[in-house]
XYZ file of C-alpha atoms in Angstrom:
378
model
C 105.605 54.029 79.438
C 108.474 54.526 77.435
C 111.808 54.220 79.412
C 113.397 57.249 77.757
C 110.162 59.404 78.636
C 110.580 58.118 82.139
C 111.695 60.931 84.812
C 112.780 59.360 88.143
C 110.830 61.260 90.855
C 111.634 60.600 94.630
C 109.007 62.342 97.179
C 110.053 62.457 100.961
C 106.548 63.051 103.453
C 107.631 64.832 106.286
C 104.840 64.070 108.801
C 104.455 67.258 110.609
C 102.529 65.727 113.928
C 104.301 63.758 115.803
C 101.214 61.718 116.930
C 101.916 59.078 114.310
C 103.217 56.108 115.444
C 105.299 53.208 113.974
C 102.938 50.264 113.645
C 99.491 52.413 113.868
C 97.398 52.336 110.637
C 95.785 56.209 110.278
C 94.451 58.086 107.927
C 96.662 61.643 107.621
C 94.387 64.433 106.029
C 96.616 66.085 103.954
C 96.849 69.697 105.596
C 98.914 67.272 108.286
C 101.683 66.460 105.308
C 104.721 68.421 103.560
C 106.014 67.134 100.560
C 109.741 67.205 98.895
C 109.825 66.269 95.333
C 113.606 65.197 94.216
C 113.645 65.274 90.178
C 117.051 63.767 88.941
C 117.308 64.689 85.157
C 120.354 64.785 83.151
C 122.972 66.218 84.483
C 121.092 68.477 87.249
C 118.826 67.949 90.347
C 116.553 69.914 91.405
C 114.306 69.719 95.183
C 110.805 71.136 94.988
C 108.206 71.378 98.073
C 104.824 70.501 97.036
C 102.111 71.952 99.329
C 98.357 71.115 100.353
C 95.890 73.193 98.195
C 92.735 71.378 100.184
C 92.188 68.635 102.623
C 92.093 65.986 99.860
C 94.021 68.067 96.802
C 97.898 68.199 96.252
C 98.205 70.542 93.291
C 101.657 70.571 91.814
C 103.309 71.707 88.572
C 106.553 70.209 87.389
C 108.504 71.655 84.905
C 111.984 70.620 83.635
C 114.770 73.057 82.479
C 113.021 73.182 79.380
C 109.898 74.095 79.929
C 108.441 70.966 79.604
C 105.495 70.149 81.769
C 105.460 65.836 82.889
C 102.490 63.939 83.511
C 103.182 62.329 87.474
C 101.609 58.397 88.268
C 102.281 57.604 92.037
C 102.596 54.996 94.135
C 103.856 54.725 98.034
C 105.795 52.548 100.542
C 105.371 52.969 104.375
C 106.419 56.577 104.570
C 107.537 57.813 100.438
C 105.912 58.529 97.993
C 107.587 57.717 94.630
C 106.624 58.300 90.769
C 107.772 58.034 87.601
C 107.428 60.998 85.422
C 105.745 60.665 81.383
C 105.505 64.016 79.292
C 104.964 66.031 78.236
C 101.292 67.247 78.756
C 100.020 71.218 78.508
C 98.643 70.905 81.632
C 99.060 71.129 85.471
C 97.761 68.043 86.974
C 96.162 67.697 90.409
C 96.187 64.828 92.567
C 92.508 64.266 94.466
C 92.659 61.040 96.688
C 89.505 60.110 98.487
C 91.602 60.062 101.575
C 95.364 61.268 102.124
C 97.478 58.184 102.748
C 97.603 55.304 105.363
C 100.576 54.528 107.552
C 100.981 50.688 107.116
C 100.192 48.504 110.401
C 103.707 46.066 109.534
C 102.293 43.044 111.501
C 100.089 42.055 108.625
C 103.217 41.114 106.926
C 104.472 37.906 107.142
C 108.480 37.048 107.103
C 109.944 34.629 105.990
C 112.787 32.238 106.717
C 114.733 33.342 103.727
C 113.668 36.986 105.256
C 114.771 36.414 108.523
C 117.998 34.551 107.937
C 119.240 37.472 105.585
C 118.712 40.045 108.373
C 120.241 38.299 110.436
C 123.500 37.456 108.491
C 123.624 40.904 107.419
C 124.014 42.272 111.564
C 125.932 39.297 112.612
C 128.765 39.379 109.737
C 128.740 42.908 109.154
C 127.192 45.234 111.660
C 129.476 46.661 113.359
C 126.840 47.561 116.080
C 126.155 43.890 116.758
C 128.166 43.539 120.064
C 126.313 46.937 121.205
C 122.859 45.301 120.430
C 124.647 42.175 122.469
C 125.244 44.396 125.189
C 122.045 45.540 125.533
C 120.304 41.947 125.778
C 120.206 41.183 121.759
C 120.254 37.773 120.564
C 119.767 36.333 116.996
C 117.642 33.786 118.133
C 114.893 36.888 118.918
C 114.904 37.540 114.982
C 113.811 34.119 113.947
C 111.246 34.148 116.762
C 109.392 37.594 114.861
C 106.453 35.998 113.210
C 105.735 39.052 111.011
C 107.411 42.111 110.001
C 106.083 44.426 112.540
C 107.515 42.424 115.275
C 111.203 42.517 113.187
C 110.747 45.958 113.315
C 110.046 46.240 116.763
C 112.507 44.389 117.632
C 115.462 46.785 115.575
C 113.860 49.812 117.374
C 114.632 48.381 121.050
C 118.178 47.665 120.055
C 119.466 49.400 117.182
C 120.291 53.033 117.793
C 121.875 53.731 114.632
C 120.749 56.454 112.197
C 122.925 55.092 109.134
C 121.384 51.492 109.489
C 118.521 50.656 107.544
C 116.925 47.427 106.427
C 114.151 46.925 103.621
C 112.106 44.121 102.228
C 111.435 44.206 98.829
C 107.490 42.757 98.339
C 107.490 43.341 94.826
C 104.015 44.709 93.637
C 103.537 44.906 97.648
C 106.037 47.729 97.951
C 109.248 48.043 99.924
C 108.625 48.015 103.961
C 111.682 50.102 105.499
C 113.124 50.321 109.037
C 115.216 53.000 109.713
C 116.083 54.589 113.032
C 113.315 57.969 114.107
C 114.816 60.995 114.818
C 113.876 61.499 118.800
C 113.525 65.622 118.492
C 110.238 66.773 117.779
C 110.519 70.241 116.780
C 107.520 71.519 114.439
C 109.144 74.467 114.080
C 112.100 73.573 112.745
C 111.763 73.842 108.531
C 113.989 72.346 106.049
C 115.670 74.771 103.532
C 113.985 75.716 100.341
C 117.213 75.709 97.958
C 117.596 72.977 95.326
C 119.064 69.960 96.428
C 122.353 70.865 95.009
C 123.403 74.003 95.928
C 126.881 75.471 96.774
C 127.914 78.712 95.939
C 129.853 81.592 97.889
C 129.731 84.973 98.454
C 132.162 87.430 99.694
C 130.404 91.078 101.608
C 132.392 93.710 103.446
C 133.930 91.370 106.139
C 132.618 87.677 105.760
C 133.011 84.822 103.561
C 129.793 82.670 102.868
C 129.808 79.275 101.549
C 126.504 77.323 101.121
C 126.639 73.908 100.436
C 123.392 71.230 101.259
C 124.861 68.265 99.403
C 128.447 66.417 100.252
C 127.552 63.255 98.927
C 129.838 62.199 96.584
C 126.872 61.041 93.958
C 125.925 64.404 93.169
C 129.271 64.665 91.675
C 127.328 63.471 88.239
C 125.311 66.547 89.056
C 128.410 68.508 88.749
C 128.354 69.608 92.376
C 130.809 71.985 92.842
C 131.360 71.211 96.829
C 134.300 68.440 95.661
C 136.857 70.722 94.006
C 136.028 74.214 94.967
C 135.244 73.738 98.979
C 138.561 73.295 100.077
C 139.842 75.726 97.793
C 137.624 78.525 98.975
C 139.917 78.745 102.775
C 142.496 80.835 100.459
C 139.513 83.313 100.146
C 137.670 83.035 102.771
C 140.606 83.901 105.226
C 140.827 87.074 104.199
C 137.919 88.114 105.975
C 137.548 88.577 109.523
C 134.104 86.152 109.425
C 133.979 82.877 107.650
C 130.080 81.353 107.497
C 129.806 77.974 107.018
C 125.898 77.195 105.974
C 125.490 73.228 105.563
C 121.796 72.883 106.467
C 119.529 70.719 105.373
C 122.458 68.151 104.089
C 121.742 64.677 104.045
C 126.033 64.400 103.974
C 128.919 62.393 102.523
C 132.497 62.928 102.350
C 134.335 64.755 105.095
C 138.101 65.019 103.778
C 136.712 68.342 102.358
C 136.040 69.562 105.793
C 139.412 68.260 106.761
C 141.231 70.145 103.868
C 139.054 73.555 105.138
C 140.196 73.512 108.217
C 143.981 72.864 107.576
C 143.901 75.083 105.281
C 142.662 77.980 107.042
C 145.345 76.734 110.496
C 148.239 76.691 107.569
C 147.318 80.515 106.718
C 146.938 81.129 110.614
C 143.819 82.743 110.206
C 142.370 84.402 113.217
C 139.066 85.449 112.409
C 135.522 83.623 113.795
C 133.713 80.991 111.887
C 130.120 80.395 112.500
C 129.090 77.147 110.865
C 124.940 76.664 110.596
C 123.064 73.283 111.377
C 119.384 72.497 111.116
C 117.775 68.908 111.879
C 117.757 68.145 108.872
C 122.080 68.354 108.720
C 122.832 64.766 108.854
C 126.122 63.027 109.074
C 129.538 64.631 107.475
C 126.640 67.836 107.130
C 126.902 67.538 111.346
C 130.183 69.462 110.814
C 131.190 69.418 114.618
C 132.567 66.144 114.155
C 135.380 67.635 111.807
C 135.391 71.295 113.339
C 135.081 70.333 116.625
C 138.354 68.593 116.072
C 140.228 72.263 115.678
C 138.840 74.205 118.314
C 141.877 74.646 119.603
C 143.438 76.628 117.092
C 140.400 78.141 115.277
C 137.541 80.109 116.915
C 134.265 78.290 115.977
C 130.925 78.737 116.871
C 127.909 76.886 115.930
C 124.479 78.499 114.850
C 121.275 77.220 114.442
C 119.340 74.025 115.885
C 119.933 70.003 117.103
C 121.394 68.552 113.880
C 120.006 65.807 112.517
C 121.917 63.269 115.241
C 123.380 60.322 112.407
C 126.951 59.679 113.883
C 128.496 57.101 115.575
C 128.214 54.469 113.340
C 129.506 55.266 109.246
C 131.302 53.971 106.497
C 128.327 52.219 104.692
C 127.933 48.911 103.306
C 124.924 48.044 100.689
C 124.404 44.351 100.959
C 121.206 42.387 99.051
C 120.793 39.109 99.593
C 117.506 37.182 98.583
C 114.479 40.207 98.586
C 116.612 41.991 101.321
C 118.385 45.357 101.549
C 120.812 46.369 104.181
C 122.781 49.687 104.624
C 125.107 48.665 107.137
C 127.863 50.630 108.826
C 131.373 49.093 109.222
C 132.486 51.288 111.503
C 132.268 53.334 114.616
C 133.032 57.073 114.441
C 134.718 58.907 116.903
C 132.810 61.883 118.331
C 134.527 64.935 119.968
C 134.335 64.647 123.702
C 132.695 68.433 124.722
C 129.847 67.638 125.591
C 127.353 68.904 122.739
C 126.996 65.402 120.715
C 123.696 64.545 122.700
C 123.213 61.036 120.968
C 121.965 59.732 117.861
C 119.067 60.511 116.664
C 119.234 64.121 118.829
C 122.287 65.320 117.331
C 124.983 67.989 118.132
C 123.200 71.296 120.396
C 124.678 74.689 118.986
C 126.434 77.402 120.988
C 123.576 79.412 120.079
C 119.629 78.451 118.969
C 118.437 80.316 116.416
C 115.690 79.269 113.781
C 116.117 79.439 110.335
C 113.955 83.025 109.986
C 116.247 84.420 113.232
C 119.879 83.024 111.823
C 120.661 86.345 109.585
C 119.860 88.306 112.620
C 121.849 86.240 114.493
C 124.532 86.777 112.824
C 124.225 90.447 111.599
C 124.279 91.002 116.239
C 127.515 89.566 116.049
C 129.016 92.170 113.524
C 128.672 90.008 110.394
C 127.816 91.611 107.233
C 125.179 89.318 105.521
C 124.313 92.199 103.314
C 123.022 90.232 99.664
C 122.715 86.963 101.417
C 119.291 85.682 102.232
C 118.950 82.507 104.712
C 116.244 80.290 103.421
């Protein structure tokens, strides 16, 4: 397969019962599974959900700006499915397993020294959660006593609490075997948003300003993104209306100084209207916007809208570290959390002023006066 025919393809299961558990090997019939299909290409990207045709049949059409239909190979790690893209074909293709996919049991993994020494350099030099885990009865000594990477695991879910931290161990032809920290809300009917994965736009109706915005990361600025430049720009038009709807949902996150700039922006003009700013489970991080808003409460009239966000906040400011066949995402820093009482801990997230799914947020909002006329909530 050809490099340049090669279309990087990332797919994200969200497991929809929540009677899968970490180290249990299951077969998942595939009416139990969601898929999200991330297709980077060029200058754009593009999120697509993939749905169940059958118990045992994904069917799924890709096309590319063009028109051009790709030809998808798969492969998996413990809980993604990944594929590289060749094209094009004239076809749809279909994908008919035998059986769906299994969850891997991690103690048939062995670790190594080299494994366990790089894990455990990585939280003792750079974690900045290490004298938390201490706290809580953490020593190193307990990693190089894991005989197999289910028991490593194990032992990262009784003491990390961290949504940012992640480790994985690259096993070549084997796959990668991830930890990361499990969100503790299980709401089924909570749905992530349907837009493409880089969308910001706003729109102005008789009395409210709407921005939409599901990326801040500051990667998707190759995807020209416009949330960088024209975010904190948009307070100049925005206060001009009596509501100002903030719509962040579904936002893995990224940088917050745009936030930052919003909000003095719209305290500079001494704007007086309400802002409603909308969260989902699925807002992670600087997309948990209460950390920056609920900073101004005191001068601006905010309410929140919508459900627990995602919960990924008191540790940030990243590091990547490799060393050997070992990744580490590693926050440097703790993050300071307003002190109201809605930040509920990691992993449960901020609770709004007001619950509303994402099917009852437009008349949520239209109750309290706003005009959403044009603007559809998806």
């Amino acid at each position: 397969m050809k490099t340049s025919k090669r279309l990087f393809t990332s797919f994200i299961i969200c497991l929809l019962f929540s009677s899968i558990f970490a180290f249990e090997t299951k077969v998942i019939n595939t009416t139990d599974l969601e898929v999200w299909l991330t297709v980077f290409q060029g200058d754009s990207a593009q999120e697509l959900h993939v749905a169940p045709k059958s118990e045992k049949t994904f069917s799924y059409e890709l096309i590319d700006p063009d028109n051009i239909k790709y030809n998808l190979s798969w492969g998996s790690d413990n809980n993604c499915w990944w594929g590289f893209a060749e094209g094009p074909i004239t076809e749809a293709n279909t994908w008919e397993p035998g059986y769906a996919f299994k969850q891997y049991d991690f103690s048939f993994f062995s670790l190594t020294k080299q494994e366990k020494s790089a894990v455990s350099t990585m939280i003792r030099t750079t974690y900045i959660g290490f004298t938390e885990m201490k706290e809580k009865g953490f020593k190193l000594k307990m990693i190089d006593e894991c005989q197999n990477v289910g028991e490593l695991f194990a032992l990262l879910d009784k003491y990390v609490f961290d949504y940012h931290f992640s480790i994985t161990i690259d096993r070549g032809e084997k796959g990668c075997l991830e930890w990361k920290f499990k969100n503790l809300v299980t709401d089924e009917k909570s749905k992530k948003s349907i837009d493409p994965i880089v969308t910001y736009f706003e729109k102005a109706t008789s009395n409210a300003y709407y921005i939409r915005f599901n990326s801040c990361s500051e990667s998707t600025k190759d995807f020209n993104n416009p949330y960088w430049k024209e975010f904190p720009r948009a307070a100049s038009k925005a206060c001009k209306y009596d509501y100002i709807v903030l719509d962040p949902r579904s936002n893995n996150g990224g940088g917050q100084m745009q936030q930052v700039r919003f909000f003095e922006s719209l305290i500079n003009k001494n704007y007086k209207g309400k802002i409603y700013i909308l969260q989902d489970k699925y807002s992670f991080s600087a997309a948990e916007m209460w950390m920056i808003a609920g900073k101004y409460v005191n001068k601006l009239d905010i309410t929140t809208v919508g459900t627990f966000t995602g919960g990924m906040q008191r540790y940030g400011e990243c590091k990547s570290i490799h060393k050997n066949n070992v990744w580490g995402w590693i926050p440097t820093i703790i993050c300071g959390i307003p002190d109201d009482g809605k930040w509920k801990g990691e992993g449960v997230g901020y609770e709004p002023d007001v619950f509303a799914y994402t099917e009852e947020i437009k008349g949520v909002l239209t109750g309290f006066g706003v005009d959403m006329t044009g603007i559809e909530i998806q």
